PDB file of C-alpha atoms and ligand atoms in Angstrom:
ATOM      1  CA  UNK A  46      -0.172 -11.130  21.471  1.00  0.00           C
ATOM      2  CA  UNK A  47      -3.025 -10.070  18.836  1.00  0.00           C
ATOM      3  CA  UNK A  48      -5.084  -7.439  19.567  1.00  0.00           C
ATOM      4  CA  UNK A  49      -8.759  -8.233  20.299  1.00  0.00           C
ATOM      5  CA  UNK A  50     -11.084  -6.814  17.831  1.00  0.00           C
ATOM      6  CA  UNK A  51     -14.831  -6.413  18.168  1.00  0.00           C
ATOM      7  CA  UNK A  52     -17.872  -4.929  16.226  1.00  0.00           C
ATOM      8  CA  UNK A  53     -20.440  -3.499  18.328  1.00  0.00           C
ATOM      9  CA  UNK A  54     -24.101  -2.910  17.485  1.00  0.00           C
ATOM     10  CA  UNK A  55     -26.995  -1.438  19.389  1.00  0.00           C
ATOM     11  CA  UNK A  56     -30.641  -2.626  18.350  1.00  0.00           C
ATOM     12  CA  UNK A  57     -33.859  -1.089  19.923  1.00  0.00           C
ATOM     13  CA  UNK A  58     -35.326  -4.306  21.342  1.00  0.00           C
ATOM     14  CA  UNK A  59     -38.362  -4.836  23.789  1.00  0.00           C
ATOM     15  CA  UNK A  60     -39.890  -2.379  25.790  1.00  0.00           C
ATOM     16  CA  UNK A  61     -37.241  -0.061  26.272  1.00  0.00           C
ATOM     17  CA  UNK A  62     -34.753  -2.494  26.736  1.00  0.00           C
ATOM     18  CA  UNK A  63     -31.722  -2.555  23.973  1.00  0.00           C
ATOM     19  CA  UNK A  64     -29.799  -5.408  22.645  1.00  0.00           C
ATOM     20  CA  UNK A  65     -26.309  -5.469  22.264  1.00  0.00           C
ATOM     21  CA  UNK A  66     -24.464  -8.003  19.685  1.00  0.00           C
ATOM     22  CA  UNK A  67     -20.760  -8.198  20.221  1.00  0.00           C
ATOM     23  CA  UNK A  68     -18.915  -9.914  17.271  1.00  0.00           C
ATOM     24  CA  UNK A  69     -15.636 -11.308  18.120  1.00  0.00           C
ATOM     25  CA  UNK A  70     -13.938 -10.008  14.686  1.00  0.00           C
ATOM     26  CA  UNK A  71     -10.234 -10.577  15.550  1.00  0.00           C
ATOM     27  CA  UNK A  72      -9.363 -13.032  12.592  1.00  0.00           C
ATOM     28  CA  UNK A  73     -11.163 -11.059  10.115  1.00  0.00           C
ATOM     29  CA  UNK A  74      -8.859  -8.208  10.990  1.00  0.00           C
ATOM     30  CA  UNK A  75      -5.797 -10.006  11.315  1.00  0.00           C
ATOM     31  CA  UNK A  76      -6.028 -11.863   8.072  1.00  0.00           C
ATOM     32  CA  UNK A  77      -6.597  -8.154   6.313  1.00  0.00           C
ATOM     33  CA  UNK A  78      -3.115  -6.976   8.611  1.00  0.00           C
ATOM     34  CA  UNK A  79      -1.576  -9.836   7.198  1.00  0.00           C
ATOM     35  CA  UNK A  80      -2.857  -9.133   3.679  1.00  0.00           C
ATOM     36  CA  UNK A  81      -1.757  -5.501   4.178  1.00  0.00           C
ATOM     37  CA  UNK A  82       2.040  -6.381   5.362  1.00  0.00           C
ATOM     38  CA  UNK A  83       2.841  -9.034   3.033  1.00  0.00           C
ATOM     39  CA  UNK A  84       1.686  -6.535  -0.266  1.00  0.00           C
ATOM     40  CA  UNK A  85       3.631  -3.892   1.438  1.00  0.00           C
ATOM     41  CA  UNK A  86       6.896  -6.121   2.363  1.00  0.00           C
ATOM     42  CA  UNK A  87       6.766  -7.743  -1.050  1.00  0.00           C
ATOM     43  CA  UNK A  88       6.887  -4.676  -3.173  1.00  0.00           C
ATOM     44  CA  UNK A  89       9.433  -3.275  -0.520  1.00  0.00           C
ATOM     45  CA  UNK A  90      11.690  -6.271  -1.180  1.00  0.00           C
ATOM     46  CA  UNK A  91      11.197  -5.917  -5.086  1.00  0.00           C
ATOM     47  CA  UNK A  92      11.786  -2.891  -5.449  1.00  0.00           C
ATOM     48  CA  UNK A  93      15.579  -3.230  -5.265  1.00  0.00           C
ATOM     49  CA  UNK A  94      16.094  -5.785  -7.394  1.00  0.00           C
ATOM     50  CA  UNK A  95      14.309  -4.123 -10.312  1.00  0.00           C
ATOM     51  CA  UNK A  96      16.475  -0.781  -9.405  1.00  0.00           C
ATOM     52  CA  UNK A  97      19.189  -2.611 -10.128  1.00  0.00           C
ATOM     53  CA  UNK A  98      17.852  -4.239 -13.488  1.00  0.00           C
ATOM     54  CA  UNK A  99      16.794  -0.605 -14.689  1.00  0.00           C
ATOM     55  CA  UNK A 100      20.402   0.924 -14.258  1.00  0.00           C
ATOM     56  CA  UNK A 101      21.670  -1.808 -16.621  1.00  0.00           C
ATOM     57  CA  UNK A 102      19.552  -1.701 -19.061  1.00  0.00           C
ATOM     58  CA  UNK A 103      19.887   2.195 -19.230  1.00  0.00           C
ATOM     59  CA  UNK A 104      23.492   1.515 -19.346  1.00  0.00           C
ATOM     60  CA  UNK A 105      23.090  -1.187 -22.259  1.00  0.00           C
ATOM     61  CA  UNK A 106      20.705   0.554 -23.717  1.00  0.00           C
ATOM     62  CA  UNK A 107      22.927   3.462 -24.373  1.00  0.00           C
ATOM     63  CA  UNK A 108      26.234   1.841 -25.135  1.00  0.00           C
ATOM     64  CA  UNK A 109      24.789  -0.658 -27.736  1.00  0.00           C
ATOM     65  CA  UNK A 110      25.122   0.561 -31.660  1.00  0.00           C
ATOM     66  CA  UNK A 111      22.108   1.802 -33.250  1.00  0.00           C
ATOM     67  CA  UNK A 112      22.208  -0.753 -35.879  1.00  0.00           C
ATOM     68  CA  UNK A 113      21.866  -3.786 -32.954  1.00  0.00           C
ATOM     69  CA  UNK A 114      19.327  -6.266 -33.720  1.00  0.00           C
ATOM     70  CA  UNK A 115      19.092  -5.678 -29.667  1.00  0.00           C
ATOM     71  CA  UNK A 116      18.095  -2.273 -29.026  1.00  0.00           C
ATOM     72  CA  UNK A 117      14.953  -2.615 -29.793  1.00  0.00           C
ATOM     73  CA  UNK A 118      14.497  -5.470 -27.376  1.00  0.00           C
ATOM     74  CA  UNK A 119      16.431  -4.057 -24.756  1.00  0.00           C
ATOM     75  CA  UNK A 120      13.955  -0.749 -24.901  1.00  0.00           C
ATOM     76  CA  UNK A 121      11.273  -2.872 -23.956  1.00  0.00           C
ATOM     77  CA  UNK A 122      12.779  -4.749 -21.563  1.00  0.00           C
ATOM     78  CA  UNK A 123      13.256  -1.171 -19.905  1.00  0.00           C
ATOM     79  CA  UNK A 124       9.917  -0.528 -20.358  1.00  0.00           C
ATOM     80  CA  UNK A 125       8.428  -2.692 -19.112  1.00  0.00           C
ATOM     81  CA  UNK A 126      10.509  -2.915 -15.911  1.00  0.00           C
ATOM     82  CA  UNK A 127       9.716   0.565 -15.931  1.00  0.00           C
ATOM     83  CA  UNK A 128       6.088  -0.580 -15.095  1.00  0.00           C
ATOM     84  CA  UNK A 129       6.585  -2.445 -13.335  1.00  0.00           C
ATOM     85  CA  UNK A 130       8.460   0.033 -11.406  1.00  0.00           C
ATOM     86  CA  UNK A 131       5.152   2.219 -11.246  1.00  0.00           C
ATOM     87  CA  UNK A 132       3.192  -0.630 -10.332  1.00  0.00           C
ATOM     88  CA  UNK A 133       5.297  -1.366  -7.254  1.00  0.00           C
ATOM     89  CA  UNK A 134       5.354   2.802  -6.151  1.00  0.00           C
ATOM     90  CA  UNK A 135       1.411   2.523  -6.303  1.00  0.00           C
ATOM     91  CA  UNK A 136       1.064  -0.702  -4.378  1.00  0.00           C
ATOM     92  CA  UNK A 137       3.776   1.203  -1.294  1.00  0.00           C
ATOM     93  CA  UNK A 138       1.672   3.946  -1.837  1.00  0.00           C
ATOM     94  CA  UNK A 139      -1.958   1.996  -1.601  1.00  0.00           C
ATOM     95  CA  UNK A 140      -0.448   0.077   1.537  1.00  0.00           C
ATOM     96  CA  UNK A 141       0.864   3.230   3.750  1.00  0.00           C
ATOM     97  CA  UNK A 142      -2.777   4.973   2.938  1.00  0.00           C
ATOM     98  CA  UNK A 143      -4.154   1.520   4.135  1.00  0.00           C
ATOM     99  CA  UNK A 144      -2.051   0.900   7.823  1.00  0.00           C
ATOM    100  CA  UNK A 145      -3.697   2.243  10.567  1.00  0.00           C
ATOM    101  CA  UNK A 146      -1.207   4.222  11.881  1.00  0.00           C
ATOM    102  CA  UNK A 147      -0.569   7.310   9.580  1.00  0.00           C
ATOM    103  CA  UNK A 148       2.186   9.722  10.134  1.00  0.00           C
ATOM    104  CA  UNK A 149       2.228  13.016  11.073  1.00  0.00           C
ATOM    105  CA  UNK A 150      -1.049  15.907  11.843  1.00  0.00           C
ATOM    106  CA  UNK A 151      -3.313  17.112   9.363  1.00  0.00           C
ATOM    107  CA  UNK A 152      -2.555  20.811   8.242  1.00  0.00           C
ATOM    108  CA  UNK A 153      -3.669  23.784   6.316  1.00  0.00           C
ATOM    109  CA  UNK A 154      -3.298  22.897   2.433  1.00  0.00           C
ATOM    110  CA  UNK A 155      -3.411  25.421   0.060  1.00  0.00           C
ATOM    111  CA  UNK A 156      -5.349  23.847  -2.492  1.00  0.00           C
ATOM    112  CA  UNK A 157      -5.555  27.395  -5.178  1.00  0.00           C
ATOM    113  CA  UNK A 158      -1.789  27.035  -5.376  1.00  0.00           C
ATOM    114  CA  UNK A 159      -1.457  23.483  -5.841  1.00  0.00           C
ATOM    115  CA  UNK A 160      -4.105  23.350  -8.398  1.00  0.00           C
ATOM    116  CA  UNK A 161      -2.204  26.697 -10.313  1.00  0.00           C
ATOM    117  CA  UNK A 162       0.701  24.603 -10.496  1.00  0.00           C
ATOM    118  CA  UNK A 163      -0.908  21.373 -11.352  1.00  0.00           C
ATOM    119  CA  UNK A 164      -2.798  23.304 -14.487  1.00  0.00           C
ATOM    120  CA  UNK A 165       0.877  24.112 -15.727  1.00  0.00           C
ATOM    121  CA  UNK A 166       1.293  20.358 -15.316  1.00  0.00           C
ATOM    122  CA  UNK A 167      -1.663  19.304 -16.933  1.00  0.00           C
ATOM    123  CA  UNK A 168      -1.196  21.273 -20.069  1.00  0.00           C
ATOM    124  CA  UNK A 169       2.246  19.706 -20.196  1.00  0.00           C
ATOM    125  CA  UNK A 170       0.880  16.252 -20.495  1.00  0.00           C
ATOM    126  CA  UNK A 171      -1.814  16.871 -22.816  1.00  0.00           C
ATOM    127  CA  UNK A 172       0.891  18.424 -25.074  1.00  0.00           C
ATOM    128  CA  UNK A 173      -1.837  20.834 -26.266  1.00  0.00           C
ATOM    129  CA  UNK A 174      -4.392  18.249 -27.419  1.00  0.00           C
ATOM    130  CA  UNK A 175      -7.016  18.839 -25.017  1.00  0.00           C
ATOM    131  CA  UNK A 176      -8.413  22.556 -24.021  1.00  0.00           C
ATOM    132  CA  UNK A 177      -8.167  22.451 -19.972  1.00  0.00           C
ATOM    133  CA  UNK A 178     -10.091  24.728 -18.127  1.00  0.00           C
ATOM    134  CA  UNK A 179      -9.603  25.234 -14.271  1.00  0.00           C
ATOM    135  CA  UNK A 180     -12.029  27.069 -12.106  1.00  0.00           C
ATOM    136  CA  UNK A 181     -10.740  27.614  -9.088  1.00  0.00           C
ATOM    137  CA  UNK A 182     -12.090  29.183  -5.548  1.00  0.00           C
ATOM    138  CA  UNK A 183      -8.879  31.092  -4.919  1.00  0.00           C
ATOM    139  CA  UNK A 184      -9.944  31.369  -0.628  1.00  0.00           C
ATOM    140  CA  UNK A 185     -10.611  27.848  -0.199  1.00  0.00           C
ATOM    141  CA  UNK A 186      -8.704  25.385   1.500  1.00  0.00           C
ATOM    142  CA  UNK A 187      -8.470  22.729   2.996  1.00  0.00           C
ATOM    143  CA  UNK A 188      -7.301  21.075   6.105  1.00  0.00           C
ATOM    144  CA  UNK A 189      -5.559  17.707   5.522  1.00  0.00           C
ATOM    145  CA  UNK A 190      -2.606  15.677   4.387  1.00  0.00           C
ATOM    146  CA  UNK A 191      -0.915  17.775   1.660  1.00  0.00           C
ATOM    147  CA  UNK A 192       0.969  15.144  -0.480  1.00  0.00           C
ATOM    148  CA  UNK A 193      -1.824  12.866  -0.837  1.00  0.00           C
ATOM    149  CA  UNK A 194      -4.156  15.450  -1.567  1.00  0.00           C
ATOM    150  CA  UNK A 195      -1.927  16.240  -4.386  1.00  0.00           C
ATOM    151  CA  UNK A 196      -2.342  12.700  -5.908  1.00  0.00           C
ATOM    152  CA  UNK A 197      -6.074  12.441  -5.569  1.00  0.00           C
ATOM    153  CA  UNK A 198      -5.427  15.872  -7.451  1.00  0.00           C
ATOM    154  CA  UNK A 199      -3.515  14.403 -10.218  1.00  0.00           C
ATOM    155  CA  UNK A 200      -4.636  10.966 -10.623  1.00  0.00           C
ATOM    156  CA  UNK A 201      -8.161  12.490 -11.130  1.00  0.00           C
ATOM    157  CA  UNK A 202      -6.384  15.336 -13.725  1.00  0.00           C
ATOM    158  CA  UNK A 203      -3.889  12.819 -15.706  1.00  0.00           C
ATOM    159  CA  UNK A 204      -7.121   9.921 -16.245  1.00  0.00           C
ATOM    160  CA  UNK A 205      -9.208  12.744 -17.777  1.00  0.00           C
ATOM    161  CA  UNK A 206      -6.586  13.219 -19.796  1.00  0.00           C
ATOM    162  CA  UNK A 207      -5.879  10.006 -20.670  1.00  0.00           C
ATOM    163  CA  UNK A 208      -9.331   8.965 -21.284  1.00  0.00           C
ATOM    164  CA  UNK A 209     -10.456  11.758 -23.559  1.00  0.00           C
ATOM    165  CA  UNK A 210      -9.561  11.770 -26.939  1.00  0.00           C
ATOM    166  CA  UNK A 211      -7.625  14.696 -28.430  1.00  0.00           C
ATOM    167  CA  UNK A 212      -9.501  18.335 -28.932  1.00  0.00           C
ATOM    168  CA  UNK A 213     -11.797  17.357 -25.916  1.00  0.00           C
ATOM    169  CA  UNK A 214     -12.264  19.332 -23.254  1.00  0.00           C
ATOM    170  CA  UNK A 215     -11.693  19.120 -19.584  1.00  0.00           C
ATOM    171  CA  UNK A 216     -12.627  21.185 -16.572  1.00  0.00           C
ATOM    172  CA  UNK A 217     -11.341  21.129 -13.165  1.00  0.00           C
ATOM    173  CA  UNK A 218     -13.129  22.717 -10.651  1.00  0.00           C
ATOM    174  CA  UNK A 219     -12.502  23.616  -6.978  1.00  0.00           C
ATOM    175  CA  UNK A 220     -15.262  25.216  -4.574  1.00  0.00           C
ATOM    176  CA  UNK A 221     -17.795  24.419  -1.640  1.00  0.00           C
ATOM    177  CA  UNK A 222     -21.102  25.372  -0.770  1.00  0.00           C
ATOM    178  CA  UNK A 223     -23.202  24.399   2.665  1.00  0.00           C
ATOM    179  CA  UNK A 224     -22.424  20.568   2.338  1.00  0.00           C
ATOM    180  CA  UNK A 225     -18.442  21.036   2.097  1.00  0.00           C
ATOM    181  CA  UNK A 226     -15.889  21.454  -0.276  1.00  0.00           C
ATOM    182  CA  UNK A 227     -15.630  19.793  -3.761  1.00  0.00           C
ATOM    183  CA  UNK A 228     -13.174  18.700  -6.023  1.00  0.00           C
ATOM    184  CA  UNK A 229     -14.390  17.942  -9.746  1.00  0.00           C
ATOM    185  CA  UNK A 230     -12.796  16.746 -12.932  1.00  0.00           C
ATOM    186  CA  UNK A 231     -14.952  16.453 -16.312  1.00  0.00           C
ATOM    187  CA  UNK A 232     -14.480  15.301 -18.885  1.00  0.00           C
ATOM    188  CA  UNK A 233     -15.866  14.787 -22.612  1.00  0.00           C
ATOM    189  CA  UNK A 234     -13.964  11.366 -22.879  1.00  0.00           C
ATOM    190  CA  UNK A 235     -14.321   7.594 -23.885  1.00  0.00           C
ATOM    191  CA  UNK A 236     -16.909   7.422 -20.325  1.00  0.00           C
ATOM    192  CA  UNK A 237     -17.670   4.114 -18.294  1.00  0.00           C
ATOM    193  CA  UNK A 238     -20.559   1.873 -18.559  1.00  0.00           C
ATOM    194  CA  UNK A 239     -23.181   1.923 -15.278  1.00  0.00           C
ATOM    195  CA  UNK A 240     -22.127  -1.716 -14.762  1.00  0.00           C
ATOM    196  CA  UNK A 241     -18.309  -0.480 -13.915  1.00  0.00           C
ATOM    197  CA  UNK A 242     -18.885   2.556 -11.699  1.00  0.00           C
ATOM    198  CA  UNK A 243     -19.317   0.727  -8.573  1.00  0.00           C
ATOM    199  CA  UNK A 244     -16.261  -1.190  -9.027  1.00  0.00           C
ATOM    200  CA  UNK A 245     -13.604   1.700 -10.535  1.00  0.00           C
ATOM    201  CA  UNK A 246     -11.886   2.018  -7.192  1.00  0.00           C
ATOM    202  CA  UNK A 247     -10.932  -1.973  -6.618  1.00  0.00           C
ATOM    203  CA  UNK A 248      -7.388  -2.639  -7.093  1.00  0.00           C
ATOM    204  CA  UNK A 249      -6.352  -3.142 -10.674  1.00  0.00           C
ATOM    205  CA  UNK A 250      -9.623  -3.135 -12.102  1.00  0.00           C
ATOM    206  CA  UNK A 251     -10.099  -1.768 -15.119  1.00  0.00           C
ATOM    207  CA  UNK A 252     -13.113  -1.336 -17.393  1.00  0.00           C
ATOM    208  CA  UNK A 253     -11.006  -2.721 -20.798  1.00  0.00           C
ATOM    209  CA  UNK A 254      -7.519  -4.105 -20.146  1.00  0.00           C
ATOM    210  CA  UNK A 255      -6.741  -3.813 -23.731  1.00  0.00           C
ATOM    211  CA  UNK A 256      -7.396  -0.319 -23.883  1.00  0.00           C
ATOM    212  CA  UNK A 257      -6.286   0.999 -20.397  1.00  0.00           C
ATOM    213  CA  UNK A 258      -2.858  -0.566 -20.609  1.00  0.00           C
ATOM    214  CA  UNK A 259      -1.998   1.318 -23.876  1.00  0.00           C
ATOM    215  CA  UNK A 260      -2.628   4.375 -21.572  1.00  0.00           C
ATOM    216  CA  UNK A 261       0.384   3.277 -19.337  1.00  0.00           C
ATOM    217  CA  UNK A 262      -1.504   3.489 -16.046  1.00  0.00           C
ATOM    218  CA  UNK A 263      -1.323   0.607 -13.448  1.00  0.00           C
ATOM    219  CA  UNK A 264      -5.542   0.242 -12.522  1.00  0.00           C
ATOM    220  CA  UNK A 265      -4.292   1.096  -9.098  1.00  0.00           C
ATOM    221  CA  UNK A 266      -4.922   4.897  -9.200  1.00  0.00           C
ATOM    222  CA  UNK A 267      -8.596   5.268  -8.077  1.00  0.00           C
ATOM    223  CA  UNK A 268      -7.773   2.704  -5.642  1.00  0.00           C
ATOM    224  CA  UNK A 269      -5.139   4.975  -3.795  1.00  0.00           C
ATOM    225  CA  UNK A 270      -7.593   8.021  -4.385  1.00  0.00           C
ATOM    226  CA  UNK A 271     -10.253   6.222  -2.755  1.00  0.00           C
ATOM    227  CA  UNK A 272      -8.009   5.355   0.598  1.00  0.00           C
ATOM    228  CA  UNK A 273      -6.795   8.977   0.728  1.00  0.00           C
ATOM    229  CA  UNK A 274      -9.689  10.023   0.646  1.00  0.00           C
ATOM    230  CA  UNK A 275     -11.139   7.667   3.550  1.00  0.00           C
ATOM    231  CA  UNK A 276      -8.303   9.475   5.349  1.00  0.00           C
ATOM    232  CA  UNK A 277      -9.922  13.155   5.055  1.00  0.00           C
ATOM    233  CA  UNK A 278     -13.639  11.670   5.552  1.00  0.00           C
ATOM    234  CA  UNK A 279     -13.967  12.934   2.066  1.00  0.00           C
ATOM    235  CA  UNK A 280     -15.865  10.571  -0.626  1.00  0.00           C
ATOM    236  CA  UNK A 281     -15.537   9.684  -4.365  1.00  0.00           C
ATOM    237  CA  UNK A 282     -18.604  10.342  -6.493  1.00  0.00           C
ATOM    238  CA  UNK A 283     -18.192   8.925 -10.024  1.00  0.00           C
ATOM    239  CA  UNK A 284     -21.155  10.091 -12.535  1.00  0.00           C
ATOM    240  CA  UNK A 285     -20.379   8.757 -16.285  1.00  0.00           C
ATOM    241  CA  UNK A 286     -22.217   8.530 -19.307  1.00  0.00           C
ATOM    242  CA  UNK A 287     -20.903   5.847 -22.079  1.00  0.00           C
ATOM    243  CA  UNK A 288     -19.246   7.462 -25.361  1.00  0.00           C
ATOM    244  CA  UNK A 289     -20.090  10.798 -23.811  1.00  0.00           C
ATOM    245  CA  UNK A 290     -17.933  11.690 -20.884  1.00  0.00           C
ATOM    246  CA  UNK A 291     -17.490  11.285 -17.060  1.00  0.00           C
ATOM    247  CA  UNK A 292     -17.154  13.109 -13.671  1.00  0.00           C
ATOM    248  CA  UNK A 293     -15.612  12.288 -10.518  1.00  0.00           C
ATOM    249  CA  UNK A 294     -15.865  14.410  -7.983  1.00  0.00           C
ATOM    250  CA  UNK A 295     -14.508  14.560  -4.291  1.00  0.00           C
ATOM    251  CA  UNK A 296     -16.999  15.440  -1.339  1.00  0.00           C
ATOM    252  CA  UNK A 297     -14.871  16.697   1.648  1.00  0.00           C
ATOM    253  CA  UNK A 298     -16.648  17.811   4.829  1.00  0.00           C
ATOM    254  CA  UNK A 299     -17.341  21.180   5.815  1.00  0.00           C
ATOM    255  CA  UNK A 300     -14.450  20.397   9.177  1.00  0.00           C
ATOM    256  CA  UNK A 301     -12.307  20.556   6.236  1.00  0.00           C
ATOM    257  CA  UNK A 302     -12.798  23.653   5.074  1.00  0.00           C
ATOM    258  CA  UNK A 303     -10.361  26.776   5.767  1.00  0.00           C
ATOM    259  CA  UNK A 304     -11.428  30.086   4.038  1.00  0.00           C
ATOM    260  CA  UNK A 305      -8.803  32.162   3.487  1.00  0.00           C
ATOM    261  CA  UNK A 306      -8.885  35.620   3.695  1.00  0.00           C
ATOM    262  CA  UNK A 307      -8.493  37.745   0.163  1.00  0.00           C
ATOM    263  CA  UNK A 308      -5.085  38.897  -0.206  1.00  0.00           C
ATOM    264  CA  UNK A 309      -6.352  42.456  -0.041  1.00  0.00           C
ATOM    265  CA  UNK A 310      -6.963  42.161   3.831  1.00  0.00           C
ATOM    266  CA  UNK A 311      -3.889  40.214   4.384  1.00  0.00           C
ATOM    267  CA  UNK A 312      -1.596  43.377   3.231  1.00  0.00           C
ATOM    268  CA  UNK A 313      -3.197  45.816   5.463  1.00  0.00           C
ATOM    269  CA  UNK A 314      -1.840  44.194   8.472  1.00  0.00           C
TER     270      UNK A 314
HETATM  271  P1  LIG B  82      -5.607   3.121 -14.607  1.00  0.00           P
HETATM  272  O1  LIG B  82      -4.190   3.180 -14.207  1.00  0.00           O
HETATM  273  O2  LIG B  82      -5.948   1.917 -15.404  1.00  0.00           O
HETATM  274  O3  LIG B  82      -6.084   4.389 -15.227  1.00  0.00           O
HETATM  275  P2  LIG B  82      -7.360   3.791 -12.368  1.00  0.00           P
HETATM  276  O4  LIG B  82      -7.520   3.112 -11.061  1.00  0.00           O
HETATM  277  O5  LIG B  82      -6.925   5.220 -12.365  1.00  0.00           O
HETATM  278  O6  LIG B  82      -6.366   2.880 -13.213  1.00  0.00           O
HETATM  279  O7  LIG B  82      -8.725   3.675 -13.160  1.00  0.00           O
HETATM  280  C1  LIG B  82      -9.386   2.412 -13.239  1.00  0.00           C
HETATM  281  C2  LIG B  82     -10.128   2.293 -14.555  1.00  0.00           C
HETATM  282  O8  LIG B  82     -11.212   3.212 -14.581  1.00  0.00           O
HETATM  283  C3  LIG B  82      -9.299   2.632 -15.778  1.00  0.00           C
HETATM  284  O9  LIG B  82      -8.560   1.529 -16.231  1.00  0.00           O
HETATM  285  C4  LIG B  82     -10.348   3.065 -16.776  1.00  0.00           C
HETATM  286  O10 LIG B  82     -10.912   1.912 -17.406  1.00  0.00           O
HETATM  287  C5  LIG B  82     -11.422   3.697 -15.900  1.00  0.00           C
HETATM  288  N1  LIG B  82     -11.320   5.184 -15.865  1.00  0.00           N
HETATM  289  C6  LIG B  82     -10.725   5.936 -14.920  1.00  0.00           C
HETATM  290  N2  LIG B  82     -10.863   7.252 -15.172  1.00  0.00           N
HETATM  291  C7  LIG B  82     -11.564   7.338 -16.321  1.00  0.00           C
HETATM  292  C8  LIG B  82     -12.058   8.442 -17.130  1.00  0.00           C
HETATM  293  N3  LIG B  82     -11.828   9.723 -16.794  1.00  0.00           N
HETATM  294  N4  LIG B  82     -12.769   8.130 -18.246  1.00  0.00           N
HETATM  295  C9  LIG B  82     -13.006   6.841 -18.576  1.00  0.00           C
HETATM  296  N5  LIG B  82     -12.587   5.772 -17.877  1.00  0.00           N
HETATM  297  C10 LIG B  82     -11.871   6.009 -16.765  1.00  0.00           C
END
């Protein structure tokens, strides 16, 4: 049968009595289950289908004769199956962040390395048109999941990118002080209106449609950052300034954080 769901809430009342409301919440949380399952069995059962469609037109595509009054359609059929490709690995992605019952422990990631290789990755998008700076803590880490961390990483990263015009620059920067540790990406870009900020993280939203779909994201990235970091009791602090440039920044708990010690003190054991 379904579960039984209630919220709970203590008020001071009378005296020194207290009064406790119980809320029978049960369909609330069903109907957001069944929300959950049928996003994540639909793009399951899609994403087959299109798998298929992509290996043809790759075929097609590179058979037909240059000349064909075809290949240009065909290359747009591809990409935009392609897309919709992406689209359908975000929404798989959003839903197993979402179900209650995540896999595996939490464990030591090594945040300094990932970011070292992600600034190799970084520059390799930009092709050169931005300067990207990283500052980097090289003894802090973090405990957690290490795969999503990565894509809060890089979803953060490959928007800055995206969203700054060339010759821009960007910094990344990793450290903590006595609230926690902190992951920040600025940027000197296009910025978001006050009106959008609260909103950024809902799925596909995006501030101009137009504009963001030329960029070749999906509007579903901040809305998988935002669930991963739920997941590490981290938050999402957006700061952005119109025509001038934004920063988000990631607030994870001091729990989270694992000095490690300098390499120096590592050899001498
Ligand atoms: P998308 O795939 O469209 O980039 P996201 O969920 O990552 O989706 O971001 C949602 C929207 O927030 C984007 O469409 C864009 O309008 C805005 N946005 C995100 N990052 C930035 C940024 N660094 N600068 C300006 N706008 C941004």
């Amino acid at each position: 049968g379904m579960p039984r769901v209630f919220n709970i809430k203590l008020f001071p009342y009378f005296k020194e009595h207290k009064l406790l409301i119980v809320k029978d919440i049960h369909e609330l949380y069903n109907l957001a289950q069944i929300r959950r399952d049928f996003v994540a069995n639909a793009s399951h059962e899609l994403r087959t289908p299109l798998t298929v469609l992509n290996g043809y037109l790759e075929v097609m595509i590179d058979s037909i004769e240059p000349s064909s009054t075809w290949q240009k359609p065909l290359e747009q059929m591809h990409q935009q199956s392609y897309r919709m490709q992406s689209i359908i690995d975000d929404l798989l992605t959003l839903s197993s962040m979402e179900s209650e019952t995540i896999t595996g422990k939490q464990k030591q990631v090594n945040v300094p390395q990932i970011l070292q290789e992600m600034h190799i990755d970084a520059e390799q998008m930009s092709h050169g048109r931005h300067s990207i700076d990283f500052k980097v803590d090289m003894n802090l880490a973090l405990k957690g999941f290490e795969e999503p961390l990565k894509s809060v990483f890089m979803n953060l990263i490959s928007n800055a990118i995206r969203y700054t015009p060339e010759n821009k620059s960007i910094e990344v920067r990793w450290y903590h002080d006595k609230r926690g540790a902190h992951f920040e990406v600025q940027d000197h870009g296009i910025g978001i209106a006050q009106e959008h900020l609260s909103r950024l993280t809902e799925r596909f939203y995006r501030v101009d449609t137009a504009r963001s779909r030329d960029t070749g994201g999906t509007g579903l990235g901040l809305a998988i950052v935002k669930h991963i970091l739920e997941r590490h009791h981290a938050k999402l602090v957006v700061t952005s300034q119109l025509g001038i440039g934004s920063v988000f920044r990631c607030d994870f708990p001091n729990r989270a954080v694992i000095l490690l010690q300098d390499s120096d003190s590592e050899s001498r054991d």
